[in-house]
Coordinates of C-alpha atoms and ligand atoms in Angstrom, one line a residue:
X1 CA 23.9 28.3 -41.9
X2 CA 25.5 26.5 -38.5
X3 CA 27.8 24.3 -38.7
X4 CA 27.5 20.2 -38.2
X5 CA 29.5 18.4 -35.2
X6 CA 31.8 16.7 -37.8
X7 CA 32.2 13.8 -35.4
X8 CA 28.6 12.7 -36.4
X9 CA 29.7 12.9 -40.2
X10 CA 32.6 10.0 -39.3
X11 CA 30.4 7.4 -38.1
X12 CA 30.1 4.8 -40.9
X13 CA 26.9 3.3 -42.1
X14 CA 24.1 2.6 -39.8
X15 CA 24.0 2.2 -35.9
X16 CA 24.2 -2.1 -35.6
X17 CA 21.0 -2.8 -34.6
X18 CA 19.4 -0.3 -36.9
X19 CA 20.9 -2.0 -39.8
X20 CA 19.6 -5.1 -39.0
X21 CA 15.8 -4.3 -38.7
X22 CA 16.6 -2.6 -42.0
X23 CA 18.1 -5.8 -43.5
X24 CA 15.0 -7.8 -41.8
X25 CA 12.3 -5.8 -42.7
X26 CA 13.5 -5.8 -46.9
X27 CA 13.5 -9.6 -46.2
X28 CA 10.1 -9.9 -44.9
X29 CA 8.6 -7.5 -47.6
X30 CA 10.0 -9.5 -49.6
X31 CA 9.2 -12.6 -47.9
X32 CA 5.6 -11.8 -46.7
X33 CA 4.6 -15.4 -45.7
X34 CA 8.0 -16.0 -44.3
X35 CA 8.2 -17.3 -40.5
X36 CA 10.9 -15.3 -39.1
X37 CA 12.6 -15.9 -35.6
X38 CA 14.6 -13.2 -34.2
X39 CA 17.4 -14.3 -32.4
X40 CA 19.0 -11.4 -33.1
X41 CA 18.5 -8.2 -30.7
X42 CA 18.7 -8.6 -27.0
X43 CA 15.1 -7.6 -26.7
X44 CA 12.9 -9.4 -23.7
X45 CA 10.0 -11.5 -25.3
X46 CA 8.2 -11.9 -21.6
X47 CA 5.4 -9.8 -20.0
X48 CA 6.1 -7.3 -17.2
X49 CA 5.9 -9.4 -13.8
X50 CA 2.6 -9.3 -12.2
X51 CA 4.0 -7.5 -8.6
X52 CA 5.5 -4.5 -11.5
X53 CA 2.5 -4.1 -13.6
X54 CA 0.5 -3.7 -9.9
X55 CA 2.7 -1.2 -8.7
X56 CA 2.2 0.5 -12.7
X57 CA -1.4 0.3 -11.9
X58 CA -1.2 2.1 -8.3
X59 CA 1.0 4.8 -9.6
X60 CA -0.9 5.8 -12.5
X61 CA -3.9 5.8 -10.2
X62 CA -2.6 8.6 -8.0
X63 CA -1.3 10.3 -10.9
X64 CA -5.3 10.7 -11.9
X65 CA -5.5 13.0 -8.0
X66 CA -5.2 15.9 -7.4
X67 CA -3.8 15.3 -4.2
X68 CA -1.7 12.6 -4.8
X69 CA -0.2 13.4 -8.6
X70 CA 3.6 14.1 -9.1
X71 CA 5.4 16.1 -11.1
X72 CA 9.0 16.1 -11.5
X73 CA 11.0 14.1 -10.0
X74 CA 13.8 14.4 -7.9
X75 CA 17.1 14.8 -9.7
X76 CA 18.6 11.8 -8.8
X77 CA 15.0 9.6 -8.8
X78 CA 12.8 9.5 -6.0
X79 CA 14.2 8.5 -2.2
X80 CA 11.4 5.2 -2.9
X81 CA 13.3 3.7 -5.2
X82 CA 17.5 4.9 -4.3
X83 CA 15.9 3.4 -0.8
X84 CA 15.5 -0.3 -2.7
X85 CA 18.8 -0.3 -4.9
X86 CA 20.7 0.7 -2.0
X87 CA 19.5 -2.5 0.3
X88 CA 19.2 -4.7 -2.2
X89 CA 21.7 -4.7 -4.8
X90 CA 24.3 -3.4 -3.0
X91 CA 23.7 -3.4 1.3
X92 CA 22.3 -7.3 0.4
X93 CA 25.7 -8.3 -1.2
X94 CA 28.4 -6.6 1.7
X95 CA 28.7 -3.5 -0.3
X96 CA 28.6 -0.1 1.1
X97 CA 26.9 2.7 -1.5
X98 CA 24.9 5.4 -0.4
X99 CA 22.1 7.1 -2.0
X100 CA 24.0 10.4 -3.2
X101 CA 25.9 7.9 -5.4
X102 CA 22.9 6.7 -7.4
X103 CA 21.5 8.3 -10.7
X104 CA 18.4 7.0 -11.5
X105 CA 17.9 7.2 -15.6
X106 CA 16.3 5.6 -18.1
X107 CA 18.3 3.4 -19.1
X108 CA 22.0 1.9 -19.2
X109 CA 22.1 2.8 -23.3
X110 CA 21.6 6.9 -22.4
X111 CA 23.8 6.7 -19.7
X112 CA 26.4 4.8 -20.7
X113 CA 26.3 7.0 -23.7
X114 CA 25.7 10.1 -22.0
X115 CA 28.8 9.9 -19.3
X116 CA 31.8 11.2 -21.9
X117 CA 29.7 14.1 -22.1
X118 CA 31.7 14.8 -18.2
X119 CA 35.0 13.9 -20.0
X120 CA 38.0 15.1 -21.9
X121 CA 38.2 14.7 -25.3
X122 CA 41.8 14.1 -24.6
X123 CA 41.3 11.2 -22.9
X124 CA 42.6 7.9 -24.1
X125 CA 40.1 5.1 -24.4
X126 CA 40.0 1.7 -24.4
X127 CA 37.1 -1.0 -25.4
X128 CA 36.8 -4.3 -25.7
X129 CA 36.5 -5.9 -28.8
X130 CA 34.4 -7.0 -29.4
X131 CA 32.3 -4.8 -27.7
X132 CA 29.0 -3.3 -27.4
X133 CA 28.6 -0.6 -30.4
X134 CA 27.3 2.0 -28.1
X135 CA 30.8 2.7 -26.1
X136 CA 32.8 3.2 -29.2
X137 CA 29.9 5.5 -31.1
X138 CA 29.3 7.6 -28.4
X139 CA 33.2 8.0 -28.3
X140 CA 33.6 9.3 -31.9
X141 CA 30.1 11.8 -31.4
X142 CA 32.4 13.3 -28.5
X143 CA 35.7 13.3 -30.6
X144 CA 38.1 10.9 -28.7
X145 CA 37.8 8.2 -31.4
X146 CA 40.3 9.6 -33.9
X147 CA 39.7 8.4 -37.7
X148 CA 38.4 5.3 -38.9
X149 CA 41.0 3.0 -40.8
X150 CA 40.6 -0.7 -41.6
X151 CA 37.7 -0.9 -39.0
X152 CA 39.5 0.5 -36.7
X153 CA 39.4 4.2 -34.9
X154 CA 42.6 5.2 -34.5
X155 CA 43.1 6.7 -31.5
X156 CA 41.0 4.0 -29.6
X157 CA 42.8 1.2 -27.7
X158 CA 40.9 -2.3 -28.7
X159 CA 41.6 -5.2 -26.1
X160 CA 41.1 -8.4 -28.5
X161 CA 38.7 -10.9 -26.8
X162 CA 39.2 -14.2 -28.7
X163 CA 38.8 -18.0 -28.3
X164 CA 42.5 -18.0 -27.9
X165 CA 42.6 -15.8 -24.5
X166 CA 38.9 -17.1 -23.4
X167 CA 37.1 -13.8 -24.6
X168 CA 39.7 -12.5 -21.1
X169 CA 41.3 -9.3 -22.5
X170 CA 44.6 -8.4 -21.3
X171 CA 45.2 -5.6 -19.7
X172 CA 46.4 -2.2 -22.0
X173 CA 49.6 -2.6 -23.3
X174 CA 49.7 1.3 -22.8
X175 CA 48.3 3.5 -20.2
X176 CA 45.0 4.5 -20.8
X177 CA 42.5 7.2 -19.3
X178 CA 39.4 5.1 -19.6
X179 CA 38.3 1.2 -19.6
X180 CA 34.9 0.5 -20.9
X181 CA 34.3 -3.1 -19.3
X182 CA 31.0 -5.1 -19.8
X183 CA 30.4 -8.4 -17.8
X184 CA 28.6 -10.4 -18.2
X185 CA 29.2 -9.3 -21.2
X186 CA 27.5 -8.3 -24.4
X187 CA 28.3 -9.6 -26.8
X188 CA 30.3 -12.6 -25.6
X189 CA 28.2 -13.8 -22.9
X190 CA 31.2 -14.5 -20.7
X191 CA 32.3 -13.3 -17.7
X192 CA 35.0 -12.2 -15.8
X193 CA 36.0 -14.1 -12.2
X194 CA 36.8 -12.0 -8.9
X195 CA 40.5 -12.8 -9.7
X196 CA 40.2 -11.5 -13.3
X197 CA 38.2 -8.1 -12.4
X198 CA 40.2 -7.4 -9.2
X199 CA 44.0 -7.1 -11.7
X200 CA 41.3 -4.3 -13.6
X201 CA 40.6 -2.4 -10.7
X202 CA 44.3 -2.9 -9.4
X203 CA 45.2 -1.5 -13.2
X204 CA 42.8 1.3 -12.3
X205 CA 44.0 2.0 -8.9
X206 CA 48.0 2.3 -10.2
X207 CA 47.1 3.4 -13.3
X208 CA 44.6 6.3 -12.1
X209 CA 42.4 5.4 -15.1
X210 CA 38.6 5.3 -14.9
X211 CA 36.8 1.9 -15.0
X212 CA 32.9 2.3 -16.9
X213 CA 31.5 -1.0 -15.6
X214 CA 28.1 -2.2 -17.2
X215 CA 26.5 -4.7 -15.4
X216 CA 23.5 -4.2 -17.7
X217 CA 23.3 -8.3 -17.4
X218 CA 24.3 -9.2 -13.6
X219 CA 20.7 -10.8 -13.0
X220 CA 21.7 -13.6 -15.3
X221 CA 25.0 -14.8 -13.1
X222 CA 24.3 -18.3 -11.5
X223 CA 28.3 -18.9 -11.2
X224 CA 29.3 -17.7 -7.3
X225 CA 33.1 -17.0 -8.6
X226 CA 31.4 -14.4 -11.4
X227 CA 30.7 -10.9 -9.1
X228 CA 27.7 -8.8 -9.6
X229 CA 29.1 -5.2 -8.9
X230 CA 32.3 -4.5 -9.3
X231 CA 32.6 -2.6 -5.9
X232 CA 33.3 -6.4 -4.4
X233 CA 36.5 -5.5 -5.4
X234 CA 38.7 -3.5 -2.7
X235 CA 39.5 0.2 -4.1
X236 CA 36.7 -0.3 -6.9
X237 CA 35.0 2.9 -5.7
X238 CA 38.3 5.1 -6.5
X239 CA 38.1 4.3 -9.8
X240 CA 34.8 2.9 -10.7
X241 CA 31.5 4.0 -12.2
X242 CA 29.0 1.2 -12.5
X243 CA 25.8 1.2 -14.7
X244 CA 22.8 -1.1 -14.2
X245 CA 19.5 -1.4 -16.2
X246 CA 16.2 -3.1 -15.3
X247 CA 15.5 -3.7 -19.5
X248 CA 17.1 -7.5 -19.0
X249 CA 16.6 -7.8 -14.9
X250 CA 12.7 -7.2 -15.1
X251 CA 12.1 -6.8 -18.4
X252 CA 11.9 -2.7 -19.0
X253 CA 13.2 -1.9 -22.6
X254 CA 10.1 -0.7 -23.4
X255 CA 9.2 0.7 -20.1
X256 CA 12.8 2.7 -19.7
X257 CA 15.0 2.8 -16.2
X258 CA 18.2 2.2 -15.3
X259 CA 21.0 3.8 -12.8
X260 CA 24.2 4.2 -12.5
X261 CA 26.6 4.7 -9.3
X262 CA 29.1 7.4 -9.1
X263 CA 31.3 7.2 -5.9
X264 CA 31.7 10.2 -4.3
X265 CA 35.6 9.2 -3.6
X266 CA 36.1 8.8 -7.6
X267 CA 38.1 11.9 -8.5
X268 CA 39.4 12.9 -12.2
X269 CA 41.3 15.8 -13.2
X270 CA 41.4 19.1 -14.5
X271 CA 43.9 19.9 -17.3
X272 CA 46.2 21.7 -14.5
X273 CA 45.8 18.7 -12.2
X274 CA 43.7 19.5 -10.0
X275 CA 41.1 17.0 -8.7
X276 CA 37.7 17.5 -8.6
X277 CA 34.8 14.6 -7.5
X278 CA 33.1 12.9 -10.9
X279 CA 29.8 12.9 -8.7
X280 CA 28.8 16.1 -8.5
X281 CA 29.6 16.9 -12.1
X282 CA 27.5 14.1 -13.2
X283 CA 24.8 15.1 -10.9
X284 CA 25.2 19.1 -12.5
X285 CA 25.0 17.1 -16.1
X286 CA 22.1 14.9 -15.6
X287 CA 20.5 17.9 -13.5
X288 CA 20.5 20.2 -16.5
X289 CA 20.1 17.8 -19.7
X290 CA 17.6 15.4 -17.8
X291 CA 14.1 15.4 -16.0
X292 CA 14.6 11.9 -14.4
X293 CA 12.6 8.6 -14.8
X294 CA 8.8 9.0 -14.8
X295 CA 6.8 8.7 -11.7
X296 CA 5.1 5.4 -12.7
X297 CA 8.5 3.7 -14.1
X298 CA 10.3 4.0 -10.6
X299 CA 7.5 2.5 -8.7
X300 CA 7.3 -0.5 -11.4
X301 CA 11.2 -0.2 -10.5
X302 CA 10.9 -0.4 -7.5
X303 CA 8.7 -3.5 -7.2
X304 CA 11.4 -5.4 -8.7
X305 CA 12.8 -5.8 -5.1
X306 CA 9.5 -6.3 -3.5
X307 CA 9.3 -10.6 -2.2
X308 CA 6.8 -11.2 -5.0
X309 CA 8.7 -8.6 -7.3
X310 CA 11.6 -10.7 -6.7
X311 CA 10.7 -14.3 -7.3
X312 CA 8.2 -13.3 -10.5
X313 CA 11.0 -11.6 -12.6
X314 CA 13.8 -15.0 -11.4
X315 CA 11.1 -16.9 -13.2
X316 CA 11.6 -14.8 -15.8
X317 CA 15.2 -15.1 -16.0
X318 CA 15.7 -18.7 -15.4
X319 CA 13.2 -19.0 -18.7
X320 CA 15.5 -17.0 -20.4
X321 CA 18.3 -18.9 -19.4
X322 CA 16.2 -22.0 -20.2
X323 CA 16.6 -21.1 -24.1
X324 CA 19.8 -20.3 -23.6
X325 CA 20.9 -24.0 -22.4
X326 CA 18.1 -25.0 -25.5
X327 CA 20.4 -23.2 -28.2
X328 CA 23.9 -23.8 -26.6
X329 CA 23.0 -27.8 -26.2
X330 CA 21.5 -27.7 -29.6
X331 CA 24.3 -26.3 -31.3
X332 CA 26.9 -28.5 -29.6
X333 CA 25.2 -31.7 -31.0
X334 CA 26.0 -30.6 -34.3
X335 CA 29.6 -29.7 -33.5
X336 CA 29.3 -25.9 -33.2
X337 CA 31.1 -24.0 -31.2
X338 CA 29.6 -21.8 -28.7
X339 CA 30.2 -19.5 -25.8
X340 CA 28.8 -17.7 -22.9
X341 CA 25.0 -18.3 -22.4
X342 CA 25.7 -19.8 -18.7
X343 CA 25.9 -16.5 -17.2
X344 CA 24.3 -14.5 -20.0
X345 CA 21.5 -14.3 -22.2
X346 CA 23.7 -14.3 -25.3
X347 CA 25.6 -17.1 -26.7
X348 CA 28.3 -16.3 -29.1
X349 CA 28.5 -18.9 -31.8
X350 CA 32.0 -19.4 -34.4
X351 CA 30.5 -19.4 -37.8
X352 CA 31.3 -22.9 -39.6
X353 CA 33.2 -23.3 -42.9
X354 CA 35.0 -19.9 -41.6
X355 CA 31.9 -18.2 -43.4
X356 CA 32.1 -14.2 -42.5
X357 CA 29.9 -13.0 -39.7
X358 CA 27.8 -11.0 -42.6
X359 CA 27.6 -14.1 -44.8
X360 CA 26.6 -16.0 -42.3
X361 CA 23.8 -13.8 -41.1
X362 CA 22.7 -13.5 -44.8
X363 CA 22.2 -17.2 -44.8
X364 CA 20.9 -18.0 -41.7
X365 CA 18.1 -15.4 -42.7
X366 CA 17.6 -16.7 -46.0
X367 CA 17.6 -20.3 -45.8
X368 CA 16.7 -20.3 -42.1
X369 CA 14.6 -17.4 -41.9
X370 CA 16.5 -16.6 -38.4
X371 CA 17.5 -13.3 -37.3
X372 CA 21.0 -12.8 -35.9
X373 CA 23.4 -10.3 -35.4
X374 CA 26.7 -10.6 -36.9
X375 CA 29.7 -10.8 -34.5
X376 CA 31.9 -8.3 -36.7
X377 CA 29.5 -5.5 -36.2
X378 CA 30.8 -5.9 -32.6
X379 CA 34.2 -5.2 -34.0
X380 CA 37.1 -7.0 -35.6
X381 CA 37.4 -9.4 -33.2
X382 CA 33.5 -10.5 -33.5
X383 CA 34.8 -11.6 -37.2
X384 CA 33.6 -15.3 -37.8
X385 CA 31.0 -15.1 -34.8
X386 CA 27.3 -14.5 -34.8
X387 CA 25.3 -13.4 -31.5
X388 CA 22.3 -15.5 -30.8
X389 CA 20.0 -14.2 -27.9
X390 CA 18.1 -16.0 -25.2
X391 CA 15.2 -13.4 -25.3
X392 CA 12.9 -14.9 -27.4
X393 CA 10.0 -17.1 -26.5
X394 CA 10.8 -20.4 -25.9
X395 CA 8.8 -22.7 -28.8
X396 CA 10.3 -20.1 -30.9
X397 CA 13.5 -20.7 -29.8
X398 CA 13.4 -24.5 -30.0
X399 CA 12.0 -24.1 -33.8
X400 CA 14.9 -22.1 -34.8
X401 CA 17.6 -24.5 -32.7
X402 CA 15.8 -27.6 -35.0
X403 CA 16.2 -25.7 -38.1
X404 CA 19.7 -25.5 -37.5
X405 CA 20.1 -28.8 -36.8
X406 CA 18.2 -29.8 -40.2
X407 CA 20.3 -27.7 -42.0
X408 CA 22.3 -29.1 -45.0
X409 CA 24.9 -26.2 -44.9
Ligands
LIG1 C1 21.7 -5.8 -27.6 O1 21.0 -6.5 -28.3 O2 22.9 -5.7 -27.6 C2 21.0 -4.9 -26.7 O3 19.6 -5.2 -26.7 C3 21.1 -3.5 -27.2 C4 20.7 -2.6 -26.1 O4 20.6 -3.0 -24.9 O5 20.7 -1.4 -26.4

């Protein structure tokens, strides 16, 4: 018989989200007439813009010829589509990366998950917290997390991100090898300023510890102080890698790309100290584990950045951040407390009557019959908070922001 990765065996319960649709679908067999709003995972309620399903249509057309099918693609995702990032998220805004740095994936989830697989189980890690479930999982499946005690994993390094500090974390208190950061951030939905991320990177730079930026939700930033990449801050490419995703640009979850940039000067080192260049063992990991985004997806990609591409999914965003404003403004007129949703899609919202995250998810399901997802399964610092999203559609959103108000809690 082989033997089990024991790291699997120390993950508690359920992945987050899982146990949610589990909790939601015993209420709805229960509940079969029940109108349920989710408000609950970040998942995009909008069609595909017109210029993306188009340029789904063309592809899949010369995938039906002969002389104009592909196979696979090319490790790193097609010239096409590296071409587009290149200018427009990065050349656009000042910043200088090249196409050798970019990984196209399917997603920021896989890769953001996938990346420890290039690192030392030695290395000391830090998160946010709360923070998105995925950093910290992935972390005990490849051993570094140490063992679970009071909701905590011992030999991770949480950085508490509270109404106190304005959901800022300070900086480690001791050195550490790697920074998960996520801004604008899930599940907060605040951001950092250029100020605040540039003492990370300097951290980084003096520390020689490596910075995993997800930017997963940059389209959302309408604040000019809040940056987009972190490589507007000098030095970022010594130290940083930085994933995007087009799930919550343009609307992909279900479609599946992403990318991530890997700076050829980022170095790490060996266990005799030797440096070696994070790129190209990246690009020998994805290379052998992964056979890139599909043909189709990176042209739907890359008609995110055509002129129509480009204005159809903003419409998209602003009617996401549209509910947003509906659910923050809402909220506030009955004296909650809320955060984020300027810059974001989420709004993070202090439970009343200092209910638990988990009670208050409970109720708000069963007396509201609105899905949401409790701030403590962020982490102990998400106690007290629930996470409200700005993906659904918008009548359903302003139903469930008028049952809250109506609500004799
Ligand atoms: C979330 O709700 O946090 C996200 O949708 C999860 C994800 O992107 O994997």
């Amino acid at each position: 018989m082989a033997f089990v990765n024991e790291n699997f065996l120390k993950l508690p319960g359920n992945y987050l989200f899982a146990e949610i649709a589990t909790r939601v679908a015993a209420y709805k067999t229960n509940h079969p007439s029940a109108s349920v709003i989710s408000l609950g995972i970040g998942d995009v309620t909008r069609p595909l813009a017109p210029a993306v399903i188009a340029a789904m249509q063309k592809a899949t057309a010369e995938m039906a010829s002969e002389g104009t099918m592909r196979g696979y693609s090319p490790d790193r995702g097609y010239p096409f589509l590296l071409d587009a990032i290149v200018k427009n998220d990065f050349a656009a805004h000042g910043i200088d990366v090249t196409q050798d740095e970019i990984f196209v994936s399917d997603g920021a989830k896989s890769d953001t998950g996938n990346f420890g697989d290039i690192l030392s189980a030695d290395n000391l890690v830090a998160v946010t917290d709360p923070v998105y479930p995925v950093y910290v999982d992935t972390n005990v499946m490849g051993g570094r997390a140490g063992e679970l005690k009071n909701s905590a994993w011992s030999c991770i390094q949480y950085l508490p991100c509270t109404a106190q500090n304005s959901f800022t974390p300070a900086l480690p208190t001791k050195r550490v090898d790697v920074i998960y950061l996520c801004y604008p951030n899930n599940p907060t939905g605040t951001t950092l300023s250029r100020a605040e991320l540039k003492k990370w990177v300097d951290y980084a730079l003096q520390n020689e510890t490596l910075i995993l930026f997800d930017a997963a939700y940059e389209a959302f930033i309408r604040e000019s102080d809040v940056p987009r990449s972190i490589y507007e801050i000098a030095g970022a490419k010594q130290v940083a890698v930085e994933f995007r995703s087009f799930s919550k640009t343009a609307g992909f979850t279900g479609v599946r790309c992403g990318y991530n940039v890997v700076p050829k000067e980022l170095l790490v080192k060996t266990a005799s100290g030797d440096k070696v260049a994070l790129n190209s063992i990246w690009k020998r990991r994805q290379a052998t584990k992964f056979n890139g985004a599909a043909y189709v997806v990176q042209r739907a990609a890359e008609a995110v950045y055509s002129p129509e591409g480009k204005q159809q999914v903003q419409e998209t965003i602003d009617y996401y951040l549209q509910n947003a404003g509906v659910i923050k403004t809402g909220l506030e007129s009955i004296g909650m407390k809320t955060y984020g949703g300027v810059n974001a899609p989420y709004i993070w919202v202090q439970t009343p009557n200092s209910y638990s995250s988990w009670e208050f998810f409970d109720r708000m399901l069963n007396e509201l019959q609105i899905v949401t997802t409790p701030g403590a399964g962020f982490g102990a610092s998400g106690e007290g908070f629930v996470r409200l999203t700005a993906f659904g559609k918008k009548a359903a959103t302003v139903e469930a922001v008028e049952r809250i108000k109506n609500w004799k809690l």
